[in-house]
Amino acid sequence: LFWRDPVECLETLFSNPLFHNKLDFVPHRVYKTAAWLTRVYSEWLTGDSAWEFQSQVPRGTTILGTILSSDKTNITTMTGARVAHPLLLSLTNICMQTCMKLSSKAFLLTVLLPILQYLHPTQRMQGVLKDRLIHQCLSIILKLLMITAKIGIMMSDPVGNVHYCYTPLAACLSPESLIDSLPEITGILFIH
């Protein structure tokens, strides 16, 4: 199991000078017309869940919506065909146009979750063991992220200003087994 501290990964992204003009710090509402009839949802911070979470934390704090992304991938092809689930981490505060560019490096590799082959003959038991292993790995790895989502942490932005930040899990793009274990692991921090 290879992993890095997810809070340090978030700090790296949040303080990255390349994202200087590409970060949003507070939730905002965008409307199509001046009459405020049609609301536009383009980024996570324009949605209702960001406003809801912001109302639950102390005034003046910054919420850093966390994105987790994973999918099964080949690590080695010629030397044994090893596969793993890389867990990538990003921030919803980075503008979507920037985040979606591969060259922006807005997603950081945080974890390589193992994919093991089990000797148990029953397919159902192999699935239970696989899910349990992923659940246990994520509970260890995401522990610090859960703590910072509850109590917050001080972080510097790209220009050196210090913000008191909360890190709720805003999105998870991954296989069902990973998504199914997240609400149990993260508790109240998973924003639907």
mmCIF file with all atom_site columns, C-alpha atoms in Angstrom:
data_model
loop_
_atom_site.group_PDB
_atom_site.id
_atom_site.type_symbol
_atom_site.label_atom_id
_atom_site.label_alt_id
_atom_site.label_comp_id
_atom_site.label_asym_id
_atom_site.label_entity_id
_atom_site.label_seq_id
_atom_site.pdbx_PDB_ins_code
_atom_site.Cartn_x
_atom_site.Cartn_y
_atom_site.Cartn_z
_atom_site.occupancy
_atom_site.B_iso_or_equiv
_atom_site.pdbx_formal_charge
_atom_site.auth_seq_id
_atom_site.auth_comp_id
_atom_site.auth_asym_id
_atom_site.auth_atom_id
_atom_site.pdbx_PDB_model_num
ATOM 1   C CA . LEU A 1 1   ? 0.000   0.000   0.000   1.00 0.00 ? 1   LEU A CA 1
ATOM 2   C CA . PHE A 1 2   ? 1.554   3.283   -1.142  1.00 0.00 ? 2   PHE A CA 1
ATOM 3   C CA . TRP A 1 3   ? -0.006  6.463   0.232   1.00 0.00 ? 3   TRP A CA 1
ATOM 4   C CA . ARG A 1 4   ? 0.683   10.087  1.056   1.00 0.00 ? 4   ARG A CA 1
ATOM 5   C CA . ASP A 1 5   ? -0.985  12.300  3.644   1.00 0.00 ? 5   ASP A CA 1
ATOM 6   C CA . PRO A 1 6   ? -4.126  13.629  1.892   1.00 0.00 ? 6   PRO A CA 1
ATOM 7   C CA . VAL A 1 7   ? -4.041  16.856  3.935   1.00 0.00 ? 7   VAL A CA 1
ATOM 8   C CA . GLU A 1 8   ? -0.511  17.581  2.691   1.00 0.00 ? 8   GLU A CA 1
ATOM 9   C CA . CYS A 1 9   ? -1.742  16.920  -0.860  1.00 0.00 ? 9   CYS A CA 1
ATOM 10  C CA . LEU A 1 10  ? -4.560  19.450  -0.344  1.00 0.00 ? 10  LEU A CA 1
ATOM 11  C CA . GLU A 1 11  ? -2.088  21.975  1.080   1.00 0.00 ? 11  GLU A CA 1
ATOM 12  C CA . THR A 1 12  ? 0.121   21.472  -1.984  1.00 0.00 ? 12  THR A CA 1
ATOM 13  C CA . LEU A 1 13  ? -2.799  22.096  -4.333  1.00 0.00 ? 13  LEU A CA 1
ATOM 14  C CA . PHE A 1 14  ? -4.150  25.055  -2.345  1.00 0.00 ? 14  PHE A CA 1
ATOM 15  C CA . SER A 1 15  ? -0.781  26.819  -2.181  1.00 0.00 ? 15  SER A CA 1
ATOM 16  C CA . ASN A 1 16  ? 0.280   26.048  -5.765  1.00 0.00 ? 16  ASN A CA 1
ATOM 17  C CA . PRO A 1 17  ? 1.217   29.357  -7.483  1.00 0.00 ? 17  PRO A CA 1
ATOM 18  C CA . LEU A 1 18  ? -0.020  28.000  -10.827 1.00 0.00 ? 18  LEU A CA 1
ATOM 19  C CA . PHE A 1 19  ? -3.580  28.168  -9.443  1.00 0.00 ? 19  PHE A CA 1
ATOM 20  C CA . HIS A 1 20  ? -3.197  31.786  -8.224  1.00 0.00 ? 20  HIS A CA 1
ATOM 21  C CA . ASN A 1 21  ? -6.032  33.236  -10.341 1.00 0.00 ? 21  ASN A CA 1
ATOM 22  C CA . LYS A 1 22  ? -7.892  29.956  -10.660 1.00 0.00 ? 22  LYS A CA 1
ATOM 23  C CA . LEU A 1 23  ? -9.144  29.434  -7.082  1.00 0.00 ? 23  LEU A CA 1
ATOM 24  C CA . ASP A 1 24  ? -12.511 30.351  -5.576  1.00 0.00 ? 24  ASP A CA 1
ATOM 25  C CA . PHE A 1 25  ? -12.594 30.912  -1.824  1.00 0.00 ? 25  PHE A CA 1
ATOM 26  C CA . VAL A 1 26  ? -16.258 31.463  -0.962  1.00 0.00 ? 26  VAL A CA 1
ATOM 27  C CA . PRO A 1 27  ? -19.560 30.033  -2.197  1.00 0.00 ? 27  PRO A CA 1
ATOM 28  C CA . HIS A 1 28  ? -21.384 32.286  -4.637  1.00 0.00 ? 28  HIS A CA 1
ATOM 29  C CA . ARG A 1 29  ? -24.599 32.282  -6.623  1.00 0.00 ? 29  ARG A CA 1
ATOM 30  C CA . VAL A 1 30  ? -24.589 32.961  -10.352 1.00 0.00 ? 30  VAL A CA 1
ATOM 31  C CA . TYR A 1 31  ? -27.732 33.976  -12.222 1.00 0.00 ? 31  TYR A CA 1
ATOM 32  C CA . LYS A 1 32  ? -28.388 34.126  -15.944 1.00 0.00 ? 32  LYS A CA 1
ATOM 33  C CA . THR A 1 33  ? -30.420 37.339  -15.799 1.00 0.00 ? 33  THR A CA 1
ATOM 34  C CA . ALA A 1 34  ? -30.419 40.446  -13.643 1.00 0.00 ? 34  ALA A CA 1
ATOM 35  C CA . ALA A 1 35  ? -33.885 39.499  -12.381 1.00 0.00 ? 35  ALA A CA 1
ATOM 36  C CA . TRP A 1 36  ? -32.374 36.456  -10.605 1.00 0.00 ? 36  TRP A CA 1
ATOM 37  C CA . LEU A 1 37  ? -34.817 34.063  -12.262 1.00 0.00 ? 37  LEU A CA 1
ATOM 38  C CA . THR A 1 38  ? -32.474 31.399  -13.634 1.00 0.00 ? 38  THR A CA 1
ATOM 39  C CA . ARG A 1 39  ? -29.624 30.156  -11.481 1.00 0.00 ? 39  ARG A CA 1
ATOM 40  C CA . VAL A 1 40  ? -26.468 28.735  -13.070 1.00 0.00 ? 40  VAL A CA 1
ATOM 41  C CA . TYR A 1 41  ? -24.666 25.792  -11.438 1.00 0.00 ? 41  TYR A CA 1
ATOM 42  C CA . SER A 1 42  ? -21.224 25.586  -12.989 1.00 0.00 ? 42  SER A CA 1
ATOM 43  C CA . GLU A 1 43  ? -18.835 24.915  -10.097 1.00 0.00 ? 43  GLU A CA 1
ATOM 44  C CA . TRP A 1 44  ? -19.243 23.167  -6.736  1.00 0.00 ? 44  TRP A CA 1
ATOM 45  C CA . LEU A 1 45  ? -19.093 26.496  -4.898  1.00 0.00 ? 45  LEU A CA 1
ATOM 46  C CA . THR A 1 46  ? -22.141 27.713  -6.861  1.00 0.00 ? 46  THR A CA 1
ATOM 47  C CA . GLY A 1 47  ? -24.241 24.800  -5.560  1.00 0.00 ? 47  GLY A CA 1
ATOM 48  C CA . ASP A 1 48  ? -26.502 24.555  -2.540  1.00 0.00 ? 48  ASP A CA 1
ATOM 49  C CA . SER A 1 49  ? -24.369 21.981  -0.697  1.00 0.00 ? 49  SER A CA 1
ATOM 50  C CA . ALA A 1 50  ? -21.437 24.416  -0.517  1.00 0.00 ? 50  ALA A CA 1
ATOM 51  C CA . TRP A 1 51  ? -23.722 27.114  0.908   1.00 0.00 ? 51  TRP A CA 1
ATOM 52  C CA . GLU A 1 52  ? -25.157 24.627  3.388   1.00 0.00 ? 52  GLU A CA 1
ATOM 53  C CA . PHE A 1 53  ? -21.728 23.512  4.604   1.00 0.00 ? 53  PHE A CA 1
ATOM 54  C CA . GLN A 1 54  ? -20.473 27.117  4.800   1.00 0.00 ? 54  GLN A CA 1
ATOM 55  C CA . SER A 1 55  ? -23.401 27.971  7.110   1.00 0.00 ? 55  SER A CA 1
ATOM 56  C CA . GLN A 1 56  ? -22.313 25.194  9.511   1.00 0.00 ? 56  GLN A CA 1
ATOM 57  C CA . VAL A 1 57  ? -18.726 26.409  10.005  1.00 0.00 ? 57  VAL A CA 1
ATOM 58  C CA . PRO A 1 58  ? -17.486 29.578  11.746  1.00 0.00 ? 58  PRO A CA 1
ATOM 59  C CA . ARG A 1 59  ? -17.758 32.840  9.849   1.00 0.00 ? 59  ARG A CA 1
ATOM 60  C CA . GLY A 1 60  ? -14.679 33.784  7.803   1.00 0.00 ? 60  GLY A CA 1
ATOM 61  C CA . THR A 1 61  ? -13.455 30.230  7.233   1.00 0.00 ? 61  THR A CA 1
ATOM 62  C CA . THR A 1 62  ? -12.750 28.692  3.835   1.00 0.00 ? 62  THR A CA 1
ATOM 63  C CA . ILE A 1 63  ? -14.225 25.407  2.691   1.00 0.00 ? 63  ILE A CA 1
ATOM 64  C CA . LEU A 1 64  ? -12.037 23.308  0.446   1.00 0.00 ? 64  LEU A CA 1
ATOM 65  C CA . GLY A 1 65  ? -14.273 20.747  -1.232  1.00 0.00 ? 65  GLY A CA 1
ATOM 66  C CA . THR A 1 66  ? -12.295 17.556  -1.699  1.00 0.00 ? 66  THR A CA 1
ATOM 67  C CA . ILE A 1 67  ? -12.594 15.415  -4.832  1.00 0.00 ? 67  ILE A CA 1
ATOM 68  C CA . LEU A 1 68  ? -11.538 11.760  -4.763  1.00 0.00 ? 68  LEU A CA 1
ATOM 69  C CA . SER A 1 69  ? -11.164 9.897   -8.038  1.00 0.00 ? 69  SER A CA 1
ATOM 70  C CA . SER A 1 70  ? -10.182 6.308   -8.714  1.00 0.00 ? 70  SER A CA 1
ATOM 71  C CA . ASP A 1 71  ? -10.367 3.599   -11.327 1.00 0.00 ? 71  ASP A CA 1
ATOM 72  C CA . LYS A 1 72  ? -8.585  0.302   -11.863 1.00 0.00 ? 72  LYS A CA 1
ATOM 73  C CA . THR A 1 73  ? -5.393  0.790   -13.869 1.00 0.00 ? 73  THR A CA 1
ATOM 74  C CA . ASN A 1 74  ? -2.372  -1.194  -15.027 1.00 0.00 ? 74  ASN A CA 1
ATOM 75  C CA . ILE A 1 75  ? 0.822   -0.307  -13.190 1.00 0.00 ? 75  ILE A CA 1
ATOM 76  C CA . THR A 1 76  ? 3.175   -2.661  -15.015 1.00 0.00 ? 76  THR A CA 1
ATOM 77  C CA . THR A 1 77  ? 2.576   -4.282  -18.354 1.00 0.00 ? 77  THR A CA 1
ATOM 78  C CA . MET A 1 78  ? 5.739   -6.166  -19.209 1.00 0.00 ? 78  MET A CA 1
ATOM 79  C CA . THR A 1 79  ? 6.740   -7.305  -15.734 1.00 0.00 ? 79  THR A CA 1
ATOM 80  C CA . GLY A 1 80  ? 3.740   -9.149  -14.369 1.00 0.00 ? 80  GLY A CA 1
ATOM 81  C CA . ALA A 1 81  ? 0.660   -7.105  -15.301 1.00 0.00 ? 81  ALA A CA 1
ATOM 82  C CA . ARG A 1 82  ? 0.164   -5.589  -11.840 1.00 0.00 ? 82  ARG A CA 1
ATOM 83  C CA . VAL A 1 83  ? -3.026  -3.583  -11.331 1.00 0.00 ? 83  VAL A CA 1
ATOM 84  C CA . ALA A 1 84  ? -4.147  -1.162  -8.603  1.00 0.00 ? 84  ALA A CA 1
ATOM 85  C CA . HIS A 1 85  ? -6.730  1.481   -7.834  1.00 0.00 ? 85  HIS A CA 1
ATOM 86  C CA . PRO A 1 86  ? -4.882  4.831   -7.795  1.00 0.00 ? 86  PRO A CA 1
ATOM 87  C CA . LEU A 1 87  ? -6.791  7.289   -5.610  1.00 0.00 ? 87  LEU A CA 1
ATOM 88  C CA . LEU A 1 88  ? -6.378  10.831  -6.923  1.00 0.00 ? 88  LEU A CA 1
ATOM 89  C CA . LEU A 1 89  ? -7.246  13.919  -4.915  1.00 0.00 ? 89  LEU A CA 1
ATOM 90  C CA . SER A 1 90  ? -8.201  17.425  -6.024  1.00 0.00 ? 90  SER A CA 1
ATOM 91  C CA . LEU A 1 91  ? -10.041 20.557  -4.880  1.00 0.00 ? 91  LEU A CA 1
ATOM 92  C CA . THR A 1 92  ? -13.439 21.802  -6.008  1.00 0.00 ? 92  THR A CA 1
ATOM 93  C CA . ASN A 1 93  ? -12.093 25.325  -5.415  1.00 0.00 ? 93  ASN A CA 1
ATOM 94  C CA . ILE A 1 94  ? -9.925  25.058  -8.535  1.00 0.00 ? 94  ILE A CA 1
ATOM 95  C CA . CYS A 1 95  ? -11.921 26.333  -11.513 1.00 0.00 ? 95  CYS A CA 1
ATOM 96  C CA . MET A 1 96  ? -13.346 23.443  -13.504 1.00 0.00 ? 96  MET A CA 1
ATOM 97  C CA . GLN A 1 97  ? -11.762 24.513  -16.803 1.00 0.00 ? 97  GLN A CA 1
ATOM 98  C CA . THR A 1 98  ? -8.333  24.385  -15.164 1.00 0.00 ? 98  THR A CA 1
ATOM 99  C CA . CYS A 1 99  ? -9.031  21.217  -13.200 1.00 0.00 ? 99  CYS A CA 1
ATOM 100 C CA . MET A 1 100 ? -10.068 19.257  -16.291 1.00 0.00 ? 100 MET A CA 1
ATOM 101 C CA . LYS A 1 101 ? -6.877  20.048  -18.222 1.00 0.00 ? 101 LYS A CA 1
ATOM 102 C CA . LEU A 1 102 ? -4.443  17.176  -17.879 1.00 0.00 ? 102 LEU A CA 1
ATOM 103 C CA . SER A 1 103 ? -1.497  19.579  -18.078 1.00 0.00 ? 103 SER A CA 1
ATOM 104 C CA . SER A 1 104 ? -2.679  21.564  -15.020 1.00 0.00 ? 104 SER A CA 1
ATOM 105 C CA . LYS A 1 105 ? -1.807  18.687  -12.664 1.00 0.00 ? 105 LYS A CA 1
ATOM 106 C CA . ALA A 1 106 ? -4.831  19.530  -10.510 1.00 0.00 ? 106 ALA A CA 1
ATOM 107 C CA . PHE A 1 107 ? -5.166  15.898  -9.365  1.00 0.00 ? 107 PHE A CA 1
ATOM 108 C CA . LEU A 1 108 ? -2.482  14.415  -7.116  1.00 0.00 ? 108 LEU A CA 1
ATOM 109 C CA . LEU A 1 109 ? -1.820  10.715  -6.615  1.00 0.00 ? 109 LEU A CA 1
ATOM 110 C CA . THR A 1 110 ? -2.563  10.056  -2.951  1.00 0.00 ? 110 THR A CA 1
ATOM 111 C CA . VAL A 1 111 ? -2.972  6.285   -2.716  1.00 0.00 ? 111 VAL A CA 1
ATOM 112 C CA . LEU A 1 112 ? -2.329  3.120   -4.682  1.00 0.00 ? 112 LEU A CA 1
ATOM 113 C CA . LEU A 1 113 ? -4.968  0.708   -3.339  1.00 0.00 ? 113 LEU A CA 1
ATOM 114 C CA . PRO A 1 114 ? -3.958  -2.912  -3.861  1.00 0.00 ? 114 PRO A CA 1
ATOM 115 C CA . ILE A 1 115 ? -5.993  -5.324  -5.962  1.00 0.00 ? 115 ILE A CA 1
ATOM 116 C CA . LEU A 1 116 ? -5.270  -8.770  -4.639  1.00 0.00 ? 116 LEU A CA 1
ATOM 117 C CA . GLN A 1 117 ? -6.126  -12.203 -5.957  1.00 0.00 ? 117 GLN A CA 1
ATOM 118 C CA . TYR A 1 118 ? -7.806  -14.326 -3.294  1.00 0.00 ? 118 TYR A CA 1
ATOM 119 C CA . LEU A 1 119 ? -7.492  -18.084 -2.903  1.00 0.00 ? 119 LEU A CA 1
ATOM 120 C CA . HIS A 1 120 ? -10.990 -18.563 -1.465  1.00 0.00 ? 120 HIS A CA 1
ATOM 121 C CA . PRO A 1 121 ? -13.071 -20.556 -3.994  1.00 0.00 ? 121 PRO A CA 1
ATOM 122 C CA . THR A 1 122 ? -16.315 -18.612 -3.479  1.00 0.00 ? 122 THR A CA 1
ATOM 123 C CA . GLN A 1 123 ? -16.654 -15.520 -5.685  1.00 0.00 ? 123 GLN A CA 1
ATOM 124 C CA . ARG A 1 124 ? -18.952 -13.854 -3.134  1.00 0.00 ? 124 ARG A CA 1
ATOM 125 C CA . MET A 1 125 ? -16.377 -14.255 -0.351  1.00 0.00 ? 125 MET A CA 1
ATOM 126 C CA . GLN A 1 126 ? -13.672 -12.795 -2.595  1.00 0.00 ? 126 GLN A CA 1
ATOM 127 C CA . GLY A 1 127 ? -15.883 -9.726  -3.126  1.00 0.00 ? 127 GLY A CA 1
ATOM 128 C CA . VAL A 1 128 ? -16.429 -9.332  0.626   1.00 0.00 ? 128 VAL A CA 1
ATOM 129 C CA . LEU A 1 129 ? -12.687 -9.603  1.296   1.00 0.00 ? 129 LEU A CA 1
ATOM 130 C CA . LYS A 1 130 ? -11.893 -7.080  -1.461  1.00 0.00 ? 130 LYS A CA 1
ATOM 131 C CA . ASP A 1 131 ? -14.439 -4.563  -0.141  1.00 0.00 ? 131 ASP A CA 1
ATOM 132 C CA . ARG A 1 132 ? -13.213 -5.039  3.439   1.00 0.00 ? 132 ARG A CA 1
ATOM 133 C CA . LEU A 1 133 ? -9.610  -4.439  2.376   1.00 0.00 ? 133 LEU A CA 1
ATOM 134 C CA . ILE A 1 134 ? -10.527 -1.225  0.505   1.00 0.00 ? 134 ILE A CA 1
ATOM 135 C CA . HIS A 1 135 ? -12.623 -0.066  3.463   1.00 0.00 ? 135 HIS A CA 1
ATOM 136 C CA . GLN A 1 136 ? -9.768  -0.674  5.926   1.00 0.00 ? 136 GLN A CA 1
ATOM 137 C CA . CYS A 1 137 ? -7.188  1.055   3.698   1.00 0.00 ? 137 CYS A CA 1
ATOM 138 C CA . LEU A 1 138 ? -9.414  4.107   3.199   1.00 0.00 ? 138 LEU A CA 1
ATOM 139 C CA . SER A 1 139 ? -10.210 4.397   6.905   1.00 0.00 ? 139 SER A CA 1
ATOM 140 C CA . ILE A 1 140 ? -6.469  4.568   7.649   1.00 0.00 ? 140 ILE A CA 1
ATOM 141 C CA . ILE A 1 141 ? -5.594  6.914   4.793   1.00 0.00 ? 141 ILE A CA 1
ATOM 142 C CA . LEU A 1 142 ? -8.513  9.358   5.085   1.00 0.00 ? 142 LEU A CA 1
ATOM 143 C CA . LYS A 1 143 ? -8.366  9.672   8.891   1.00 0.00 ? 143 LYS A CA 1
ATOM 144 C CA . LEU A 1 144 ? -6.488  13.009  8.852   1.00 0.00 ? 144 LEU A CA 1
ATOM 145 C CA . LEU A 1 145 ? -8.775  14.334  6.124   1.00 0.00 ? 145 LEU A CA 1
ATOM 146 C CA . MET A 1 146 ? -11.800 13.496  8.283   1.00 0.00 ? 146 MET A CA 1
ATOM 147 C CA . ILE A 1 147 ? -10.271 15.314  11.244  1.00 0.00 ? 147 ILE A CA 1
ATOM 148 C CA . THR A 1 148 ? -9.585  18.466  9.228   1.00 0.00 ? 148 THR A CA 1
ATOM 149 C CA . ALA A 1 149 ? -13.136 18.366  7.862   1.00 0.00 ? 149 ALA A CA 1
ATOM 150 C CA . LYS A 1 150 ? -14.445 18.418  11.435  1.00 0.00 ? 150 LYS A CA 1
ATOM 151 C CA . ILE A 1 151 ? -12.066 20.828  13.190  1.00 0.00 ? 151 ILE A CA 1
ATOM 152 C CA . GLY A 1 152 ? -10.334 22.658  10.318  1.00 0.00 ? 152 GLY A CA 1
ATOM 153 C CA . ILE A 1 153 ? -6.698  23.497  9.619   1.00 0.00 ? 153 ILE A CA 1
ATOM 154 C CA . MET A 1 154 ? -4.646  26.587  8.754   1.00 0.00 ? 154 MET A CA 1
ATOM 155 C CA . MET A 1 155 ? -3.392  26.654  5.133   1.00 0.00 ? 155 MET A CA 1
ATOM 156 C CA . SER A 1 156 ? -1.645  29.199  2.923   1.00 0.00 ? 156 SER A CA 1
ATOM 157 C CA . ASP A 1 157 ? -3.062  30.196  -0.446  1.00 0.00 ? 157 ASP A CA 1
ATOM 158 C CA . PRO A 1 158 ? -0.842  30.808  -3.533  1.00 0.00 ? 158 PRO A CA 1
ATOM 159 C CA . VAL A 1 159 ? 0.008   34.390  -2.507  1.00 0.00 ? 159 VAL A CA 1
ATOM 160 C CA . GLY A 1 160 ? 0.822   33.483  1.106   1.00 0.00 ? 160 GLY A CA 1
ATOM 161 C CA . ASN A 1 161 ? -2.415  34.537  2.832   1.00 0.00 ? 161 ASN A CA 1
ATOM 162 C CA . VAL A 1 162 ? -3.354  32.167  5.636   1.00 0.00 ? 162 VAL A CA 1
ATOM 163 C CA . HIS A 1 163 ? -6.877  30.696  5.695   1.00 0.00 ? 163 HIS A CA 1
ATOM 164 C CA . TYR A 1 164 ? -8.645  28.556  8.282   1.00 0.00 ? 164 TYR A CA 1
ATOM 165 C CA . CYS A 1 165 ? -9.973  25.730  6.096   1.00 0.00 ? 165 CYS A CA 1
ATOM 166 C CA . TYR A 1 166 ? -12.421 22.847  6.374   1.00 0.00 ? 166 TYR A CA 1
ATOM 167 C CA . THR A 1 167 ? -12.075 19.944  3.936   1.00 0.00 ? 167 THR A CA 1
ATOM 168 C CA . PRO A 1 168 ? -15.424 18.175  3.342   1.00 0.00 ? 168 PRO A CA 1
ATOM 169 C CA . LEU A 1 169 ? -15.621 15.410  0.783   1.00 0.00 ? 169 LEU A CA 1
ATOM 170 C CA . ALA A 1 170 ? -17.575 17.013  -2.057  1.00 0.00 ? 170 ALA A CA 1
ATOM 171 C CA . ALA A 1 171 ? -17.264 14.450  -4.859  1.00 0.00 ? 171 ALA A CA 1
ATOM 172 C CA . CYS A 1 172 ? -16.121 10.900  -5.436  1.00 0.00 ? 172 CYS A CA 1
ATOM 173 C CA . LEU A 1 173 ? -15.539 9.602   -8.951  1.00 0.00 ? 173 LEU A CA 1
ATOM 174 C CA . SER A 1 174 ? -14.781 5.926   -8.620  1.00 0.00 ? 174 SER A CA 1
ATOM 175 C CA . PRO A 1 175 ? -15.998 2.324   -8.729  1.00 0.00 ? 175 PRO A CA 1
ATOM 176 C CA . GLU A 1 176 ? -19.095 1.424   -6.724  1.00 0.00 ? 176 GLU A CA 1
ATOM 177 C CA . SER A 1 177 ? -17.196 -0.546  -4.064  1.00 0.00 ? 177 SER A CA 1
ATOM 178 C CA . LEU A 1 178 ? -15.169 2.546   -3.220  1.00 0.00 ? 178 LEU A CA 1
ATOM 179 C CA . ILE A 1 179 ? -18.190 4.859   -3.187  1.00 0.00 ? 179 ILE A CA 1
ATOM 180 C CA . ASP A 1 180 ? -20.173 2.422   -1.037  1.00 0.00 ? 180 ASP A CA 1
ATOM 181 C CA . SER A 1 181 ? -17.527 2.445   1.702   1.00 0.00 ? 181 SER A CA 1
ATOM 182 C CA . LEU A 1 182 ? -17.038 6.233   1.781   1.00 0.00 ? 182 LEU A CA 1
ATOM 183 C CA . PRO A 1 183 ? -20.137 7.273   3.792   1.00 0.00 ? 183 PRO A CA 1
ATOM 184 C CA . GLU A 1 184 ? -19.207 4.773   6.514   1.00 0.00 ? 184 GLU A CA 1
ATOM 185 C CA . ILE A 1 185 ? -15.622 5.977   6.608   1.00 0.00 ? 185 ILE A CA 1
ATOM 186 C CA . THR A 1 186 ? -16.195 9.708   6.345   1.00 0.00 ? 186 THR A CA 1
ATOM 187 C CA . GLY A 1 187 ? -19.440 9.852   8.339   1.00 0.00 ? 187 GLY A CA 1
ATOM 188 C CA . ILE A 1 188 ? -21.159 13.236  8.153   1.00 0.00 ? 188 ILE A CA 1
ATOM 189 C CA . LEU A 1 189 ? -18.451 14.685  5.932   1.00 0.00 ? 189 LEU A CA 1
ATOM 190 C CA . PHE A 1 190 ? -19.749 13.199  2.679   1.00 0.00 ? 190 PHE A CA 1
ATOM 191 C CA . ILE A 1 191 ? -21.757 15.904  0.896   1.00 0.00 ? 191 ILE A CA 1
ATOM 192 C CA . HIS A 1 192 ? -24.444 14.503  -1.430  1.00 0.00 ? 192 HIS A CA 1
#
